[in-house]
Coordinates of C-alpha atoms and ligand atoms in Angstrom, one line a residue:
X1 CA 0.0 0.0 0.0
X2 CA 1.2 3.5 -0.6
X3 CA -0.6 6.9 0.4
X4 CA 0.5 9.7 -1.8
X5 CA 0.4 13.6 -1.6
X6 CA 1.0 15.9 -4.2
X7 CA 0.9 19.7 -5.1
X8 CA -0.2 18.4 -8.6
X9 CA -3.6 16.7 -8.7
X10 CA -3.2 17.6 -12.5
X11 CA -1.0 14.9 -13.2
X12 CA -1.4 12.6 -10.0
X13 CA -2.9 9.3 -12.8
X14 CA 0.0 9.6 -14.3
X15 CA 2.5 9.5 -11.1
X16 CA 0.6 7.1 -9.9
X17 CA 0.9 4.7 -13.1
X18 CA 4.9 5.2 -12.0
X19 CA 4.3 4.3 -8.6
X20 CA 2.6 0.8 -9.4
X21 CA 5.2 -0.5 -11.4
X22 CA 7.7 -0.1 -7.8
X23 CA 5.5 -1.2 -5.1
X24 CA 2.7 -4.1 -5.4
X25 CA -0.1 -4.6 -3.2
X26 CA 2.0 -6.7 -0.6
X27 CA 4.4 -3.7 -0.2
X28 CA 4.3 -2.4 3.8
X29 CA 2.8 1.1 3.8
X30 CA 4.7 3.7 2.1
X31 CA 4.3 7.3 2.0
X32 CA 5.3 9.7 -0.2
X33 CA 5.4 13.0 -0.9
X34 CA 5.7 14.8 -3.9
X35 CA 6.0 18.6 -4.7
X36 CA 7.0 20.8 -8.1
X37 CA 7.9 24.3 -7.4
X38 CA 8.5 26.3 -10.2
X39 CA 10.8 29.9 -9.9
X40 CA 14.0 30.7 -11.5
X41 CA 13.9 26.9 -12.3
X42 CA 12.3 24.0 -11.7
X43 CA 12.8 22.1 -8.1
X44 CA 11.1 18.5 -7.9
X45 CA 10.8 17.1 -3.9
X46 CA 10.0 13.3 -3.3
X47 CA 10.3 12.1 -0.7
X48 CA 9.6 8.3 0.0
X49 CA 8.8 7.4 3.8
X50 CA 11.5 9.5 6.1
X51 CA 14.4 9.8 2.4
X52 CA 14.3 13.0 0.8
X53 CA 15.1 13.4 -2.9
X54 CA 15.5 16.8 -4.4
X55 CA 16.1 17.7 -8.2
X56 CA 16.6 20.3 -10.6
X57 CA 15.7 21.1 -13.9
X58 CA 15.6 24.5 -16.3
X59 CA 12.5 25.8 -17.3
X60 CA 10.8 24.8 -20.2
X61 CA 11.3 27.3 -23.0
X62 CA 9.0 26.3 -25.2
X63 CA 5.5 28.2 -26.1
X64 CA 3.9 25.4 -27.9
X65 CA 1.4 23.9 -25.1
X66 CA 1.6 20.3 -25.7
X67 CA 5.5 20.6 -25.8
X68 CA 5.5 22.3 -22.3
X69 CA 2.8 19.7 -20.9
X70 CA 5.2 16.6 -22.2
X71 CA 8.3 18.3 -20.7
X72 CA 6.4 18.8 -17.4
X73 CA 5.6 15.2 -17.0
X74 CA 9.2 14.4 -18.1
X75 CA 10.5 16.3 -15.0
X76 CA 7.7 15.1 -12.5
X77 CA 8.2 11.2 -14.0
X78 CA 12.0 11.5 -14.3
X79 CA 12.3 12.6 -10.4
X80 CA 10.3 9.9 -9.3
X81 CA 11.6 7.4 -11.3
X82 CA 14.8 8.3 -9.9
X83 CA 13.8 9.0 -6.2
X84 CA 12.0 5.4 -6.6
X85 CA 15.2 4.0 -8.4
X86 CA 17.2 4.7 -5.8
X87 CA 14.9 3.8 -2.4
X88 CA 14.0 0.4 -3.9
X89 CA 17.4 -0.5 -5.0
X90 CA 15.8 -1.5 -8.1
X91 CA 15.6 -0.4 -12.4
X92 CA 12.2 -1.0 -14.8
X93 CA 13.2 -2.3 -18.0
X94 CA 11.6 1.2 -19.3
X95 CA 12.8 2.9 -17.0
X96 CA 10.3 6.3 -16.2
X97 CA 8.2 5.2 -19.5
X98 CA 4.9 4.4 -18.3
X99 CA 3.0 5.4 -21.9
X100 CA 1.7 2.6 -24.2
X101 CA 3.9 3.7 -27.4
X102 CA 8.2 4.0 -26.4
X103 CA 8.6 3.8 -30.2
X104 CA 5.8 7.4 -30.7
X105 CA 8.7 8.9 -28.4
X106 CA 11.8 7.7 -30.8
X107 CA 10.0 8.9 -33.4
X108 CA 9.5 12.4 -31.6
X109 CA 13.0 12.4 -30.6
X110 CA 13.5 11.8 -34.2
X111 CA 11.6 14.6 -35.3
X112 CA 13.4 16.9 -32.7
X113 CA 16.6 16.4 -34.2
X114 CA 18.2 13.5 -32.8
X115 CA 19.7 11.6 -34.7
X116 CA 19.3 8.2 -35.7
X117 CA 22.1 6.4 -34.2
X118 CA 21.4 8.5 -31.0
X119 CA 18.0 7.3 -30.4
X120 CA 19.6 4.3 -28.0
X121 CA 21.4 6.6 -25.9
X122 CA 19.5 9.1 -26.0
X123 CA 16.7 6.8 -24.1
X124 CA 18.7 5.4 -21.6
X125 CA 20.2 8.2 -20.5
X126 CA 17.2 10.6 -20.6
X127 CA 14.1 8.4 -19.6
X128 CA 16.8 5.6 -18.3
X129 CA 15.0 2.8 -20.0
X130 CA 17.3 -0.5 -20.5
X131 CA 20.5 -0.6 -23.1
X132 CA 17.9 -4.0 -24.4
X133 CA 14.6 -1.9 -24.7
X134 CA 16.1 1.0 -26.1
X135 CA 18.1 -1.0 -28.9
X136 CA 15.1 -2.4 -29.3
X137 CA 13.0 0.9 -30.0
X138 CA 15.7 2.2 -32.1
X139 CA 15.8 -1.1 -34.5
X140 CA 11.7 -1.2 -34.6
X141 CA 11.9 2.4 -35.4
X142 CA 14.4 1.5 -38.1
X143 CA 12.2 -0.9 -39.8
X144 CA 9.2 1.1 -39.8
X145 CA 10.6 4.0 -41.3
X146 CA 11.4 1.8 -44.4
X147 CA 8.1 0.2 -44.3
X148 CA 5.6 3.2 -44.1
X149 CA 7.4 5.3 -46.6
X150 CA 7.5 2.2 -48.8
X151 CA 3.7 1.1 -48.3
X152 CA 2.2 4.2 -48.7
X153 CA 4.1 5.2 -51.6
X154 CA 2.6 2.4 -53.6
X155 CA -0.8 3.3 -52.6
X156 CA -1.3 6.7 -52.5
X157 CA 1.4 9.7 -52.2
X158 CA -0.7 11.6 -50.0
X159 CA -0.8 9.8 -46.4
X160 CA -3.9 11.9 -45.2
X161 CA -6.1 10.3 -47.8
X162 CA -5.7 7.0 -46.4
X163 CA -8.0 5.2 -43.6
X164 CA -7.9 1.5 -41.9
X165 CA -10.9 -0.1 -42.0
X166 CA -11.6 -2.3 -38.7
X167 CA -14.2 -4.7 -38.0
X168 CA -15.3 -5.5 -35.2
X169 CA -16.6 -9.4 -33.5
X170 CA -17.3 -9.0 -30.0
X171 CA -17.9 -13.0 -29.9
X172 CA -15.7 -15.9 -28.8
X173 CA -16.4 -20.1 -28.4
X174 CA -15.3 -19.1 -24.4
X175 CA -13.6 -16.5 -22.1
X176 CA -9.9 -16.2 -21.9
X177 CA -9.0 -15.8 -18.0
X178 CA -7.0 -12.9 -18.5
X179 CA -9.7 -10.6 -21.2
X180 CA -10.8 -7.7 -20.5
X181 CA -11.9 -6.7 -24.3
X182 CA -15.3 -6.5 -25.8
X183 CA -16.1 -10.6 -26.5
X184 CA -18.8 -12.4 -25.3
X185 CA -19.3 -16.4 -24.7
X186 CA -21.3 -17.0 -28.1
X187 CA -23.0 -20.3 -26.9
X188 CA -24.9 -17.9 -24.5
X189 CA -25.6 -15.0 -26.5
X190 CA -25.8 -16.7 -30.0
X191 CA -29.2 -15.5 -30.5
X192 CA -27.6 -11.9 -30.9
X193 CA -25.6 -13.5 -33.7
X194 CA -27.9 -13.0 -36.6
X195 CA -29.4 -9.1 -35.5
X196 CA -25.9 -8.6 -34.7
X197 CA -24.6 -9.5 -38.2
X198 CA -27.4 -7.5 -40.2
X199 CA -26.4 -4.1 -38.4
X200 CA -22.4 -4.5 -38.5
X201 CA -22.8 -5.0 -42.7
X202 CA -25.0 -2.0 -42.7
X203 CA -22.6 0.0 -40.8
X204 CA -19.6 -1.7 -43.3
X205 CA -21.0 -0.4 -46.4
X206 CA -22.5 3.0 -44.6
X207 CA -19.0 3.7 -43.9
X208 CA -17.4 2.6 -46.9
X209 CA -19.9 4.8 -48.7
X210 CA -18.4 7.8 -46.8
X211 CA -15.0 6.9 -47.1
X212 CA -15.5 6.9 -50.5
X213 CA -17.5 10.9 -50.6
X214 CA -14.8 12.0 -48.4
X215 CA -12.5 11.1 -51.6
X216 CA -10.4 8.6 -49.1
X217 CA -9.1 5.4 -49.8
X218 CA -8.6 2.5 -48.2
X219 CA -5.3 1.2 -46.6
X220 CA -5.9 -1.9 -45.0
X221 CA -8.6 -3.9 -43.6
X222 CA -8.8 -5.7 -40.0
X223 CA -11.8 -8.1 -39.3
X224 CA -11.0 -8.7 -35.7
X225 CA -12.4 -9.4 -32.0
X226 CA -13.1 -11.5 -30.5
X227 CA -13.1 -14.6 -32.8
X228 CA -14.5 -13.3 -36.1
X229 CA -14.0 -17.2 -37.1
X230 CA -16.8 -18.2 -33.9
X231 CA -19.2 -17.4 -36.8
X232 CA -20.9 -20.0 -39.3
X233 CA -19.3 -19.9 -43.0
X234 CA -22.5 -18.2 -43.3
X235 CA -22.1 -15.0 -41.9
X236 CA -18.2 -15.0 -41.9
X237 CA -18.7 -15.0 -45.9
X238 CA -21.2 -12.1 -45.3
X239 CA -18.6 -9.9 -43.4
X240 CA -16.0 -11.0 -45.2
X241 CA -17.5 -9.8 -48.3
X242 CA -18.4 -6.7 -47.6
X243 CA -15.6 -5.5 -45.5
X244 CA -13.9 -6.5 -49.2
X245 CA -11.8 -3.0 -50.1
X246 CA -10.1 -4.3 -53.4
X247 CA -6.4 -5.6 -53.2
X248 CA -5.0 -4.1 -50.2
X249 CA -3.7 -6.0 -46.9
X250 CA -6.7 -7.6 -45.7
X251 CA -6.6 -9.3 -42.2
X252 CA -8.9 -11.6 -39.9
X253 CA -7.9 -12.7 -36.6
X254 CA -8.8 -16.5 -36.6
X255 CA -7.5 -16.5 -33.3
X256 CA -8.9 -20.1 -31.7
X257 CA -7.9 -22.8 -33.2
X258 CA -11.2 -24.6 -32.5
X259 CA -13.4 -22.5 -34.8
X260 CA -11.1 -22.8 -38.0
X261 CA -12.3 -25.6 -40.3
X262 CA -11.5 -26.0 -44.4
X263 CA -14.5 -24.4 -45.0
X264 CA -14.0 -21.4 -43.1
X265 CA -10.5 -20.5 -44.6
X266 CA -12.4 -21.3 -47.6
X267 CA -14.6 -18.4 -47.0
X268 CA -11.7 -16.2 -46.5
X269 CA -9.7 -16.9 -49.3
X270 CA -13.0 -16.4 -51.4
X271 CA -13.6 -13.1 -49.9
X272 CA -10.2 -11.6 -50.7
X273 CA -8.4 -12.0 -47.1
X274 CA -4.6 -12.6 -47.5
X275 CA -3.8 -12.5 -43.8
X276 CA -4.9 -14.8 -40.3
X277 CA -3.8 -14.8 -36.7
X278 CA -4.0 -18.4 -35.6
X279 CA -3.2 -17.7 -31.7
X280 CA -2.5 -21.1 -29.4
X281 CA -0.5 -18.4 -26.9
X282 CA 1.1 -21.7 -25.5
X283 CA 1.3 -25.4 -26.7
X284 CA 0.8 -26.8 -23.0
X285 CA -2.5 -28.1 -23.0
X286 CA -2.6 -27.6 -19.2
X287 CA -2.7 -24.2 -19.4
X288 CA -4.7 -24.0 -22.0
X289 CA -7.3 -25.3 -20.1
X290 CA -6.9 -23.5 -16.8
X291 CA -6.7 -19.8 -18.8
X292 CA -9.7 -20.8 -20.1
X293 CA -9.4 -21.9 -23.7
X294 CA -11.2 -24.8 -24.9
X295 CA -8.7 -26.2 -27.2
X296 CA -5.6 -28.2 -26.9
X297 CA -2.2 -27.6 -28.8
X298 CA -3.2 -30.6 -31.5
X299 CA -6.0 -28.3 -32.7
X300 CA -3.6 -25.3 -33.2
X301 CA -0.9 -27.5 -35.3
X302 CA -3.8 -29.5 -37.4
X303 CA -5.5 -25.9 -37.9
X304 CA -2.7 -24.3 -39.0
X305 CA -1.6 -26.9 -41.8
X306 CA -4.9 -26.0 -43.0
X307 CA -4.5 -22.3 -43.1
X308 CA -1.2 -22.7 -45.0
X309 CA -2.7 -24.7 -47.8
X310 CA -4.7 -21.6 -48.4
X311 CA -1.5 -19.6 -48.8
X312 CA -2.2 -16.9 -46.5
X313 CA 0.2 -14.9 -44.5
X314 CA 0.2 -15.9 -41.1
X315 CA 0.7 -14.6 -37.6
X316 CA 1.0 -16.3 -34.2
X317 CA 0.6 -14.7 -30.9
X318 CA 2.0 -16.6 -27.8
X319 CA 1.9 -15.1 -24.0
X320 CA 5.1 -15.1 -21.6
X321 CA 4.2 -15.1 -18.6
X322 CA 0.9 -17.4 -18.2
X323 CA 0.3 -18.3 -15.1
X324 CA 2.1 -21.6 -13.8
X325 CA 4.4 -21.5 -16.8
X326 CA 8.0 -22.1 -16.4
X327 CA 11.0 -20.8 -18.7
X328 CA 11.2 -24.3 -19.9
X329 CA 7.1 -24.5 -20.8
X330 CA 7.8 -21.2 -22.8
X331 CA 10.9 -22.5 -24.3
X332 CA 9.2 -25.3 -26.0
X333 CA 5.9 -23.2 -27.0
X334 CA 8.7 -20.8 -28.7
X335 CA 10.8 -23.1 -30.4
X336 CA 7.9 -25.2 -31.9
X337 CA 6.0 -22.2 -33.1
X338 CA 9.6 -21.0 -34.5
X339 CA 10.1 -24.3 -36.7
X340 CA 6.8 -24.1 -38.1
X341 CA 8.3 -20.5 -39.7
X342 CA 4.5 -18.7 -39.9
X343 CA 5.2 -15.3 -41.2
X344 CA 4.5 -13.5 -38.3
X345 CA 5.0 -14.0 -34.2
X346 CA 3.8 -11.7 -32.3
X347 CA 4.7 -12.0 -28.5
X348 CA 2.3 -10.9 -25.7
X349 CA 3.9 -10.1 -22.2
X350 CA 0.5 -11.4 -20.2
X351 CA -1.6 -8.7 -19.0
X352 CA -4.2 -9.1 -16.1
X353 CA -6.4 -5.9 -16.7
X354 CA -9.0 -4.8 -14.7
X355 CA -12.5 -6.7 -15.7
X356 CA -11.2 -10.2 -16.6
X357 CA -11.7 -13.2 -14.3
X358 CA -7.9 -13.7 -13.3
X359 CA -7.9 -10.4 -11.7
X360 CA -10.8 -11.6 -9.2
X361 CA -8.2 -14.3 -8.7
X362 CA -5.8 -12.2 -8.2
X363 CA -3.5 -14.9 -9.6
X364 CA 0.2 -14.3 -8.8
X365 CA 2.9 -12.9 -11.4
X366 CA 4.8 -15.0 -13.1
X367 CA 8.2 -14.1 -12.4
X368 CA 9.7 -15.3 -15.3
X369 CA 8.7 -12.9 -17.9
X370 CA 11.5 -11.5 -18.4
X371 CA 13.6 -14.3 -18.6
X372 CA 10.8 -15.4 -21.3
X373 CA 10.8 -12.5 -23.5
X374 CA 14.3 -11.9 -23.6
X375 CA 14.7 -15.9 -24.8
X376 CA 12.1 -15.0 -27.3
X377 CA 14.3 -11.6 -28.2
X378 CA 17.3 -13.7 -29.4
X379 CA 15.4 -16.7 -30.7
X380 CA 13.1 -14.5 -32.8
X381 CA 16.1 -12.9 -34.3
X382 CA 18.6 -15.5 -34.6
X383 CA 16.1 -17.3 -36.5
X384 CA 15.8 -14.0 -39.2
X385 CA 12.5 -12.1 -37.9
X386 CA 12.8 -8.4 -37.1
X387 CA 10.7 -6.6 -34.9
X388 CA 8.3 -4.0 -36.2
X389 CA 6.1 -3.0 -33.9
X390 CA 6.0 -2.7 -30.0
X391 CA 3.4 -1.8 -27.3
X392 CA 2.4 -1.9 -24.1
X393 CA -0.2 -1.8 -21.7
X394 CA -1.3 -1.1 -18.0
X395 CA -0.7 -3.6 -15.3
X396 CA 1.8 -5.7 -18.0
X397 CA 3.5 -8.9 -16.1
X398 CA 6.9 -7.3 -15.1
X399 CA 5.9 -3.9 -17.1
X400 CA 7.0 -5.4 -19.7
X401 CA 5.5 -4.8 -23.4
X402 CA 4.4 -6.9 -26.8
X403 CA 6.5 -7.1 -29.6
X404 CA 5.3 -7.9 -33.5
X405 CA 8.1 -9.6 -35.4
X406 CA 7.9 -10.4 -39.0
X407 CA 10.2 -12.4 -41.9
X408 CA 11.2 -9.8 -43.8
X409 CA 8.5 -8.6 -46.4
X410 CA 5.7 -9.9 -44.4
X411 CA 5.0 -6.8 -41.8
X412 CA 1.5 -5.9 -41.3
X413 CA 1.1 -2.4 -42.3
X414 CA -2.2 -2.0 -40.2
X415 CA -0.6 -3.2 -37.1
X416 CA 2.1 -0.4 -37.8
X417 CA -0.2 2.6 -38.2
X418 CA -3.0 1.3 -35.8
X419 CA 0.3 1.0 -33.2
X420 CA 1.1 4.3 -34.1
X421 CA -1.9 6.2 -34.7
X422 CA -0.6 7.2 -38.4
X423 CA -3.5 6.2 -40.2
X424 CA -7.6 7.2 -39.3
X425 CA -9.5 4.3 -38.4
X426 CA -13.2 3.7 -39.5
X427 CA -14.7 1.7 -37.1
X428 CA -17.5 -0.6 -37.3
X429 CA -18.9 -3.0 -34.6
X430 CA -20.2 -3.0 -31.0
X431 CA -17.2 -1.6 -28.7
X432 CA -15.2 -0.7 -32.0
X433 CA -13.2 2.9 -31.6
X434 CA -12.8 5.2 -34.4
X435 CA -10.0 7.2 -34.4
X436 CA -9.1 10.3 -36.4
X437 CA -5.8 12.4 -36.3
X438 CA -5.4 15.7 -36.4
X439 CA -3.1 18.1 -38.2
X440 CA -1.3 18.6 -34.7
X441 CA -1.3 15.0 -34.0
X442 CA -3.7 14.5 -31.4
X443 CA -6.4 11.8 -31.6
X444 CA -10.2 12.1 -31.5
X445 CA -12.2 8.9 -30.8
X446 CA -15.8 7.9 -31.0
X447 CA -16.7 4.5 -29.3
X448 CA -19.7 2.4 -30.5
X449 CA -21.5 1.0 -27.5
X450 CA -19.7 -2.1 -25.9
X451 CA -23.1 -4.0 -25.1
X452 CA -24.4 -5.9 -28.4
X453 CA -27.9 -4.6 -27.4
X454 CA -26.9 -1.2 -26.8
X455 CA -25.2 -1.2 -30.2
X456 CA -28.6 -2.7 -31.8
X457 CA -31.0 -0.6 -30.0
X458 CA -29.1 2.8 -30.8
X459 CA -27.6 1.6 -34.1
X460 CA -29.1 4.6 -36.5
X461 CA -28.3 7.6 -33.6
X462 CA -24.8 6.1 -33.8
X463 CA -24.4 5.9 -37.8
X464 CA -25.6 9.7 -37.7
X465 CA -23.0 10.9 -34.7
X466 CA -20.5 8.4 -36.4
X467 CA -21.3 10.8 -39.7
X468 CA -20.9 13.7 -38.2
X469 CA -17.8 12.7 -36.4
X470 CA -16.2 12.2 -39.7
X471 CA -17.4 15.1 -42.0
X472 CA -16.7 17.9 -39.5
X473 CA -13.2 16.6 -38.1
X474 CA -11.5 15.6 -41.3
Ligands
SF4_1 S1 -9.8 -15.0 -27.6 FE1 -9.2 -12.9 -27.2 S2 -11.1 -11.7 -27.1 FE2 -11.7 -13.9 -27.0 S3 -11.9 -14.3 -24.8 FE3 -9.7 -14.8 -25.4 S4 -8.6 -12.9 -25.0 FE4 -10.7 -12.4 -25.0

């Protein structure tokens, strides 16, 4: 436990975010004490139980607000991080980074003028995140510099005419012990199914039809969840075919092995999809079951022969850090997924949010994430895939983060710019976000109810806001 007062309420989420990844519920109590005073410079006080920190900084000289609101938080972080750093006895692989996106501030740093071989240093030194991590942000960063300019190029030469298209299935066969997203058990709701179906292909082709009078174009298409597979070859083929843009990179998470059958990725490859996540997240069948997914590895190998018959790209996400898993379980999930060479691995750090089962449970950290992803860090590139895109996300096992890697020439663009915010997002589905981006950068969202119902009941209100959204902010 940990009682904190501070002069500034204004940032005290954000602090507090910091403060989490040092001390954990078990913790004895720990006050602290945290005050900015601002004069001829800037003086930072923490002070953690009866140690008192004190640090300096000059004052911000910039007059563009958002750049003296991110240097504000750098001092405030910074000083904790450091104050924490040193009472604890102890460094976060991300050092004072507590944001979602380390690689939105290399490219900042970027912009700024650093340059590109400084990026590294420039991490560690200034937001003391790990020599590993910030190689690591510097390299991604690397790789999607090459890849955006190269993508967009062949599609359009002006960036800001470009949207994703996401699609949104807030259904699954069961529920994963650790989600927290939109998805719902489809045996019990699989009434919803067919109302549910009808709306989301009227709001596909209502929003494809104002794509198209905003004079935009397409970039990439995600049919995601959920398990968009959990449907019949019925409706999948419905979807499928209307969320169908033309030849651009065109993606649907098939992410339980248990729903994908020939005649599903039939469907698919009908219907113009070039891409699948097949997801076992680990080949121990013990853990499959106690996280709460009803299929064993076999179904993940037999269904993934049959997605590569089909020819498309694929991706496989695993999770470090499952509960009860040991280096060695991990090992073995990695190394079998690695000689099967799928196109794409993307792995997750596991992530116990707020709203999923586990977190009732309050199960305990696995203290071996580290060791897990770092294993997967060498494996991954010693067996020639790159990393391309990295994020991460509150209450991360470790605070660690989830890293896309990719042979080369098989990234997935709308991972990149979804990642990154690069590209607008036109949103369809219950729970799906829309996002636009602003000549300043800044994002405006507009969330579709979560509830299926909701969605249902207030579908045409929401296709008029969803309208309006669009027209007057872009
Ligand atoms: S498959 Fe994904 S969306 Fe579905 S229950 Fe598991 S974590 Fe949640």
């Amino acid at each position: 436990m940990y009682d904190l007062i501070t002069n500034r309420g204004d940032i005290r989420n954000d602090l507090i975010e910091l403060i989490r990844c040092f001390i954990d519920g078990n913790d004895a109590d720990i006050k602290i004490n945290h005050t900015y005073v601002q004069s001829g410079n800037i003086s930072v006080y923490v002070s953690v139980s009866d140690k008192l920190y004190k640090y300096e900084y000059p004052l911000c000289l910039s007059t563009v607000k958002t750049e003296y609101a991110r240097y504000d938080l750098y001092v405030n972080k910074t000083s904790l991080y450091r104050a924490f750093s040193d009472y604890f006895g102890k460094r976060l692989p991300w050092g004072s980074l507590t944001g979602i996106r380390p690689t939105r501030l290399a490219v900042r740093l970027q912009n700024s003028g650093v340059k590109y071989k400084d990026i590294a240093s420039e991490l560690q030194t200034e937001y003391y995140v790990s020599k590993s991590k910030a190689e690591l942000t510097a390299e991604i960063l690397r790789v999607q510099n090459s890849i955006i300019a190269d993508r967009t190029a062949l599609i359009s030469p002006q960036i800001s005419d470009l949207v994703n298209l996401y699609v949104h299935i807030p259904f699954c066969p069961t529920r994963c012990a650790y989600c927290s997203f939109v998805s719902e058990g489809v045996e019990k709701k699989n009434w919803l199914l067919l109302p549910y179906i009808d709306a989301l292909i009227k709001e596909i082709s209502y929003t494809k039809e104002l794509i198209e009078k905003q004079g935009k174009r397409i970039f990439s298409v995600y049919v995601g969840g959920g398990t968009p597979t959990v449907l019949s070859p019925e409706l999948l083929r419905k979807v499928s075919a209307a969320a169908y843009s033309g030849d651009v990179e065109y993606t649907c998470e098939a992410g339980r092995p248990d729903t994908i059958d020939n005649e599903k990725l039939s469907v698919l490859n009908e219907c113009g999809v070039n891409r699948i996540s097949i997801n076992p997240q680990t080949l121990h069948d013990a853990t499959l079951k106690r996280i709460g997914r009803a299929h064993t590895s076999e179904q993940f190998f037999r269904a993934y022969q049959k997605a590569a018959k089909f020819g498309f790209v694929k991706n496989v996400d695993l999770i470090a850090g499952l509960t009860g898993e040991s280096p060695d379980d991990f090992i073995y999930t990695l190394d079998n997924i690695v000689a099967l060479a799928p196109e794409n691995v993307t792995v997750h750090t596991l992530c116990v949010k707020r709203g999923s089962s586990d977190s009732q449970n309050e199960i305990s950290k696995n203290s071996y994430a580290q060791e897990m992803v770092d294993y997967s860090v060498r494996t991954l590139k010693k067996s020639g895939y790159v990393p391309y895109y990295l994020y991460r996300q509150k209450q991360m096992t470790a605070n660690l983060e989830n890293i896309g890697w990719c042979k080369s020439g098989f990234m997935c663009v709308n991972n990149i710019s979804v990642m990154e915010e690069t590209i607008p997002v036109y949103a369809c589905g219950a729970g799906a976000i829309s996002k636009i981006i602003a000549e300043d950068g800044k994002i405006q969202r507009l969330a579709n109810p979560k509830d299926v119902l909701l969605y249902l009941d207030q579908f045409y209100d929401r296709m008029k806001k969803k309208e309006a959204f669009y027209l007057t902010n872009t």
